[in-house]
Tab-separated table of C-alpha atoms in Angstrom:
chain	number	residue	atom	x	y	z
O	1	UNK	CA	15.882	-38.610	30.917
O	2	UNK	CA	17.508	-37.564	34.188
O	3	UNK	CA	20.945	-37.459	32.560
O	4	UNK	CA	19.681	-35.296	29.698
O	5	UNK	CA	17.891	-32.956	32.100
O	6	UNK	CA	21.023	-32.679	34.252
O	7	UNK	CA	23.132	-31.800	31.227
O	8	UNK	CA	20.774	-28.932	30.408
O	9	UNK	CA	20.176	-27.725	33.958
O	10	UNK	CA	22.265	-24.562	33.915
O	11	UNK	CA	21.403	-21.098	32.510
O	12	UNK	CA	24.754	-20.848	30.703
O	13	UNK	CA	24.281	-24.205	28.988
O	14	UNK	CA	20.715	-23.292	28.072
O	15	UNK	CA	21.997	-20.072	26.466
O	16	UNK	CA	24.488	-22.077	24.423
O	17	UNK	CA	21.850	-24.550	23.279
O	18	UNK	CA	19.490	-21.756	22.279
O	19	UNK	CA	22.259	-20.135	20.218
O	20	UNK	CA	22.866	-23.428	18.414
O	21	UNK	CA	19.187	-23.524	17.436
O	22	UNK	CA	20.123	-21.522	14.334
O	23	UNK	CA	21.414	-24.796	12.861
O	24	UNK	CA	24.983	-23.611	12.445
O	25	UNK	CA	28.240	-24.579	14.149
O	26	UNK	CA	29.725	-22.180	16.709
O	27	UNK	CA	33.165	-21.948	18.326
O	28	UNK	CA	33.637	-22.219	22.083
O	29	UNK	CA	34.618	-18.542	22.211
O	30	UNK	CA	31.423	-17.494	20.437
O	31	UNK	CA	29.322	-19.618	22.767
O	32	UNK	CA	31.072	-18.237	25.848
O	33	UNK	CA	30.212	-14.715	24.659
O	34	UNK	CA	26.559	-15.650	24.181
O	35	UNK	CA	26.418	-17.207	27.647
O	36	UNK	CA	28.278	-14.306	29.244
O	37	UNK	CA	30.967	-16.515	30.803
O	38	UNK	CA	34.740	-16.944	30.530
O	39	UNK	CA	36.092	-19.276	27.809
O	40	UNK	CA	37.617	-21.540	30.461
O	41	UNK	CA	34.215	-21.909	32.127
O	42	UNK	CA	32.556	-22.478	28.752
O	43	UNK	CA	34.823	-25.459	28.126
O	44	UNK	CA	33.479	-27.250	31.209
O	45	UNK	CA	29.885	-26.529	30.197
O	46	UNK	CA	30.479	-27.765	26.660
O	47	UNK	CA	31.931	-31.004	27.986
O	48	UNK	CA	28.744	-31.598	29.974
O	49	UNK	CA	26.643	-30.999	26.868
O	50	UNK	CA	28.866	-33.362	24.886
O	51	UNK	CA	28.611	-36.059	27.562
O	52	UNK	CA	24.851	-35.623	27.555
O	53	UNK	CA	24.892	-36.159	23.757
O	54	UNK	CA	23.094	-32.869	23.211
O	55	UNK	CA	25.806	-31.408	20.985
O	56	UNK	CA	28.554	-32.578	18.635
O	57	UNK	CA	32.120	-31.310	18.282
O	58	UNK	CA	33.426	-30.858	14.748
O	59	UNK	CA	37.198	-30.517	14.249
O	60	UNK	CA	38.454	-28.538	11.265
O	61	UNK	CA	42.212	-28.096	11.342
O	62	UNK	CA	43.136	-26.484	14.641
O	63	UNK	CA	39.623	-25.191	15.165
O	64	UNK	CA	36.717	-26.871	16.906
O	65	UNK	CA	33.082	-26.105	16.270
O	66	UNK	CA	29.999	-27.161	18.180
O	67	UNK	CA	26.492	-27.808	16.929
O	68	UNK	CA	23.321	-29.532	18.089
O	69	UNK	CA	23.430	-33.324	17.942
O	70	UNK	CA	20.434	-33.458	15.609
O	71	UNK	CA	16.956	-32.318	14.719
O	72	UNK	CA	15.439	-34.242	17.603
O	73	UNK	CA	17.456	-32.115	20.051
O	74	UNK	CA	16.207	-28.948	18.357
O	75	UNK	CA	12.650	-30.255	18.611
O	76	UNK	CA	13.171	-31.003	22.304
O	77	UNK	CA	14.451	-27.476	22.943
O	78	UNK	CA	11.574	-25.862	21.052
O	79	UNK	CA	9.099	-27.919	23.086
O	80	UNK	CA	10.792	-26.953	26.361
O	81	UNK	CA	10.626	-23.291	25.366
O	82	UNK	CA	6.873	-23.616	24.922
O	83	UNK	CA	6.470	-25.478	28.214
O	84	UNK	CA	8.538	-22.897	30.117
O	85	UNK	CA	6.410	-20.075	28.720
O	86	UNK	CA	3.219	-21.851	29.808
O	87	UNK	CA	4.599	-22.361	33.309
O	88	UNK	CA	4.207	-18.648	34.061
O	89	UNK	CA	0.501	-17.702	34.403
O	90	UNK	CA	-0.552	-14.981	31.966
O	91	UNK	CA	3.026	-14.332	31.008
O	92	UNK	CA	3.564	-11.492	28.590
O	93	UNK	CA	5.658	-12.449	25.549
O	94	UNK	CA	9.247	-11.435	26.172
O	95	UNK	CA	10.647	-12.653	22.879
O	96	UNK	CA	12.236	-9.748	20.945
O	97	UNK	CA	9.921	-8.507	18.204
O	98	UNK	CA	12.341	-9.347	15.386
O	99	UNK	CA	12.652	-12.949	16.623
O	100	UNK	CA	8.896	-13.319	17.007
O	101	UNK	CA	8.511	-12.227	13.388
O	102	UNK	CA	10.832	-14.751	11.732
O	103	UNK	CA	13.629	-17.002	12.941
O	104	UNK	CA	15.061	-20.443	12.340
O	105	UNK	CA	14.092	-23.507	14.317
O	106	UNK	CA	17.209	-25.524	13.471
O	107	UNK	CA	16.586	-26.164	9.751
O	108	UNK	CA	13.133	-24.674	9.189
O	109	UNK	CA	11.304	-21.389	9.658
O	110	UNK	CA	9.638	-20.396	12.910
O	111	UNK	CA	7.876	-17.315	14.237
O	112	UNK	CA	4.838	-15.304	13.233
O	113	UNK	CA	5.434	-15.557	9.479
O	114	UNK	CA	6.019	-19.323	9.638
O	115	UNK	CA	2.791	-19.838	11.583
O	116	UNK	CA	0.898	-17.821	8.970
O	117	UNK	CA	2.455	-19.947	6.221
O	118	UNK	CA	1.324	-23.125	7.969
O	119	UNK	CA	-2.225	-21.768	8.397
O	120	UNK	CA	-2.346	-21.003	4.674
O	121	UNK	CA	-1.131	-24.483	3.770
O	122	UNK	CA	-3.761	-26.146	5.945
O	123	UNK	CA	-6.514	-23.952	4.498
O	124	UNK	CA	-5.401	-24.636	0.924
O	125	UNK	CA	-5.200	-28.414	1.428
O	126	UNK	CA	-1.442	-28.897	1.205
O	127	UNK	CA	-1.606	-31.803	3.673
O	128	UNK	CA	-3.502	-35.065	3.974
O	129	UNK	CA	-6.443	-35.255	6.377
O	130	UNK	CA	-4.201	-36.222	9.314
O	131	UNK	CA	-1.708	-33.411	8.505
O	132	UNK	CA	1.074	-36.018	8.516
O	133	UNK	CA	1.920	-36.041	4.804
O	134	UNK	CA	1.791	-33.787	1.786
O	135	UNK	CA	-1.274	-34.011	-0.419
O	136	UNK	CA	-1.059	-34.004	-4.212
O	137	UNK	CA	-1.725	-30.271	-4.093
O	138	UNK	CA	0.972	-29.682	-1.482
O	139	UNK	CA	3.568	-31.710	-3.360
O	140	UNK	CA	2.862	-29.811	-6.558
O	141	UNK	CA	3.021	-26.433	-4.821
O	142	UNK	CA	6.329	-27.244	-3.127
O	143	UNK	CA	7.772	-28.468	-6.416
O	144	UNK	CA	6.691	-25.196	-7.996
O	145	UNK	CA	8.597	-23.301	-5.323
O	146	UNK	CA	11.716	-25.374	-5.896
O	147	UNK	CA	11.477	-27.059	-2.502
O	148	UNK	CA	12.883	-30.530	-3.126
O	149	UNK	CA	12.116	-33.314	-0.659
O	150	UNK	CA	14.488	-36.278	-0.562
O	151	UNK	CA	12.749	-39.567	-1.331
O	152	UNK	CA	15.348	-41.429	0.741
O	153	UNK	CA	14.905	-39.431	3.917
O	154	UNK	CA	13.740	-41.348	6.992
O	155	UNK	CA	12.471	-38.115	8.495
O	156	UNK	CA	8.768	-37.300	8.641
O	157	UNK	CA	7.735	-35.459	5.456
O	158	UNK	CA	5.481	-33.110	7.433
O	159	UNK	CA	5.573	-32.208	11.105
O	160	UNK	CA	3.487	-29.622	12.952
O	161	UNK	CA	6.107	-28.029	15.207
O	162	UNK	CA	4.675	-25.991	18.085
O	163	UNK	CA	5.981	-22.448	17.836
O	164	UNK	CA	7.066	-21.404	21.329
O	165	UNK	CA	6.478	-17.661	20.848
O	166	UNK	CA	3.200	-17.901	18.904
O	167	UNK	CA	1.856	-21.023	20.691
O	168	UNK	CA	0.612	-22.339	17.337
O	169	UNK	CA	2.188	-24.778	14.855
O	170	UNK	CA	4.621	-24.003	12.086
O	171	UNK	CA	5.862	-26.404	9.410
O	172	UNK	CA	8.685	-28.758	10.407
O	173	UNK	CA	9.857	-32.082	9.036
O	174	UNK	CA	11.424	-32.643	5.635
O	175	UNK	CA	8.992	-30.214	3.967
O	176	UNK	CA	9.852	-27.429	6.410
O	177	UNK	CA	13.584	-27.877	5.837
O	178	UNK	CA	13.126	-27.962	2.061
O	179	UNK	CA	11.023	-24.797	2.134
O	180	UNK	CA	13.618	-22.795	4.095
O	181	UNK	CA	16.354	-24.036	1.774
O	182	UNK	CA	14.335	-22.925	-1.262
O	183	UNK	CA	13.616	-19.518	0.288
O	184	UNK	CA	17.339	-19.067	0.912
O	185	UNK	CA	18.360	-20.157	-2.595
O	186	UNK	CA	15.828	-17.756	-4.146
O	187	UNK	CA	17.215	-14.909	-2.060
O	188	UNK	CA	13.893	-14.452	-0.281
O	189	UNK	CA	15.389	-14.627	3.207
O	190	UNK	CA	18.661	-13.467	4.685
O	191	UNK	CA	20.154	-14.860	7.873
O	192	UNK	CA	21.442	-12.427	10.470
O	193	UNK	CA	25.014	-13.595	11.263
O	194	UNK	CA	25.266	-15.140	14.711
O	195	UNK	CA	21.554	-15.126	15.437
O	196	UNK	CA	18.431	-17.184	14.743
O	197	UNK	CA	16.733	-14.171	13.199
O	198	UNK	CA	15.991	-14.166	9.469
O	199	UNK	CA	14.871	-11.209	7.416
O	200	UNK	CA	12.718	-11.327	4.324
O	201	UNK	CA	14.102	-9.405	1.364
O	202	UNK	CA	11.880	-7.251	-0.829
O	203	UNK	CA	11.704	-10.148	-3.304
O	204	UNK	CA	10.801	-12.470	-0.445
O	205	UNK	CA	8.001	-10.205	0.750
O	206	UNK	CA	6.567	-10.124	-2.753
O	207	UNK	CA	6.848	-13.920	-2.995
O	208	UNK	CA	5.019	-14.421	0.299
O	209	UNK	CA	2.139	-12.234	-0.848
O	210	UNK	CA	2.024	-13.971	-4.235
O	211	UNK	CA	2.301	-17.599	-3.141
O	212	UNK	CA	0.915	-17.570	0.406
O	213	UNK	CA	-1.091	-14.327	0.806
O	214	UNK	CA	1.112	-13.558	3.812
O	215	UNK	CA	2.464	-10.110	4.661
O	216	UNK	CA	5.997	-10.266	6.078
């Protein structure tokens, strides 16, 4: 735990990790820009994150890309964001409005819209009584949306992920990842290049009202 904490304990490295929360791979130059540091300095920070097993380096030809080491790292970061917000008494939300509305949390949706989706699912009985698995209703509704869950996955089918800006849960786990993938394939959401922000298209807004009674 101490080694992991030490690897994260720098504002520049935290900025890099937060950028990688969009689930995509970034170059060292892109990450240095996000962190506001020189590329040479970024290299040293990235090595510390690699040694701490928080990120992975992917080589493609002469280029190298960096991404989070896995979903569990993304979950850790999201939890730390929530804890850091709680550490300041009566802190006013400082998250940009567009990110509070809708963003990615590694491979699933987060933000105000995602929390509203989760509330709807709970109310409509999409989950079992312990909220740990999909109910028959939930499975059927996800199938109807084209959200396919792998039967071979060792990941939890449903996970209530605490949303750090809303302080309430949104849908994580295999179901959350499948739902974001379906939204993307249907053209309901568009990713903003280089950022965690996602925007709902006109078709997506109509779909949210139709299927979830949620206004995006």
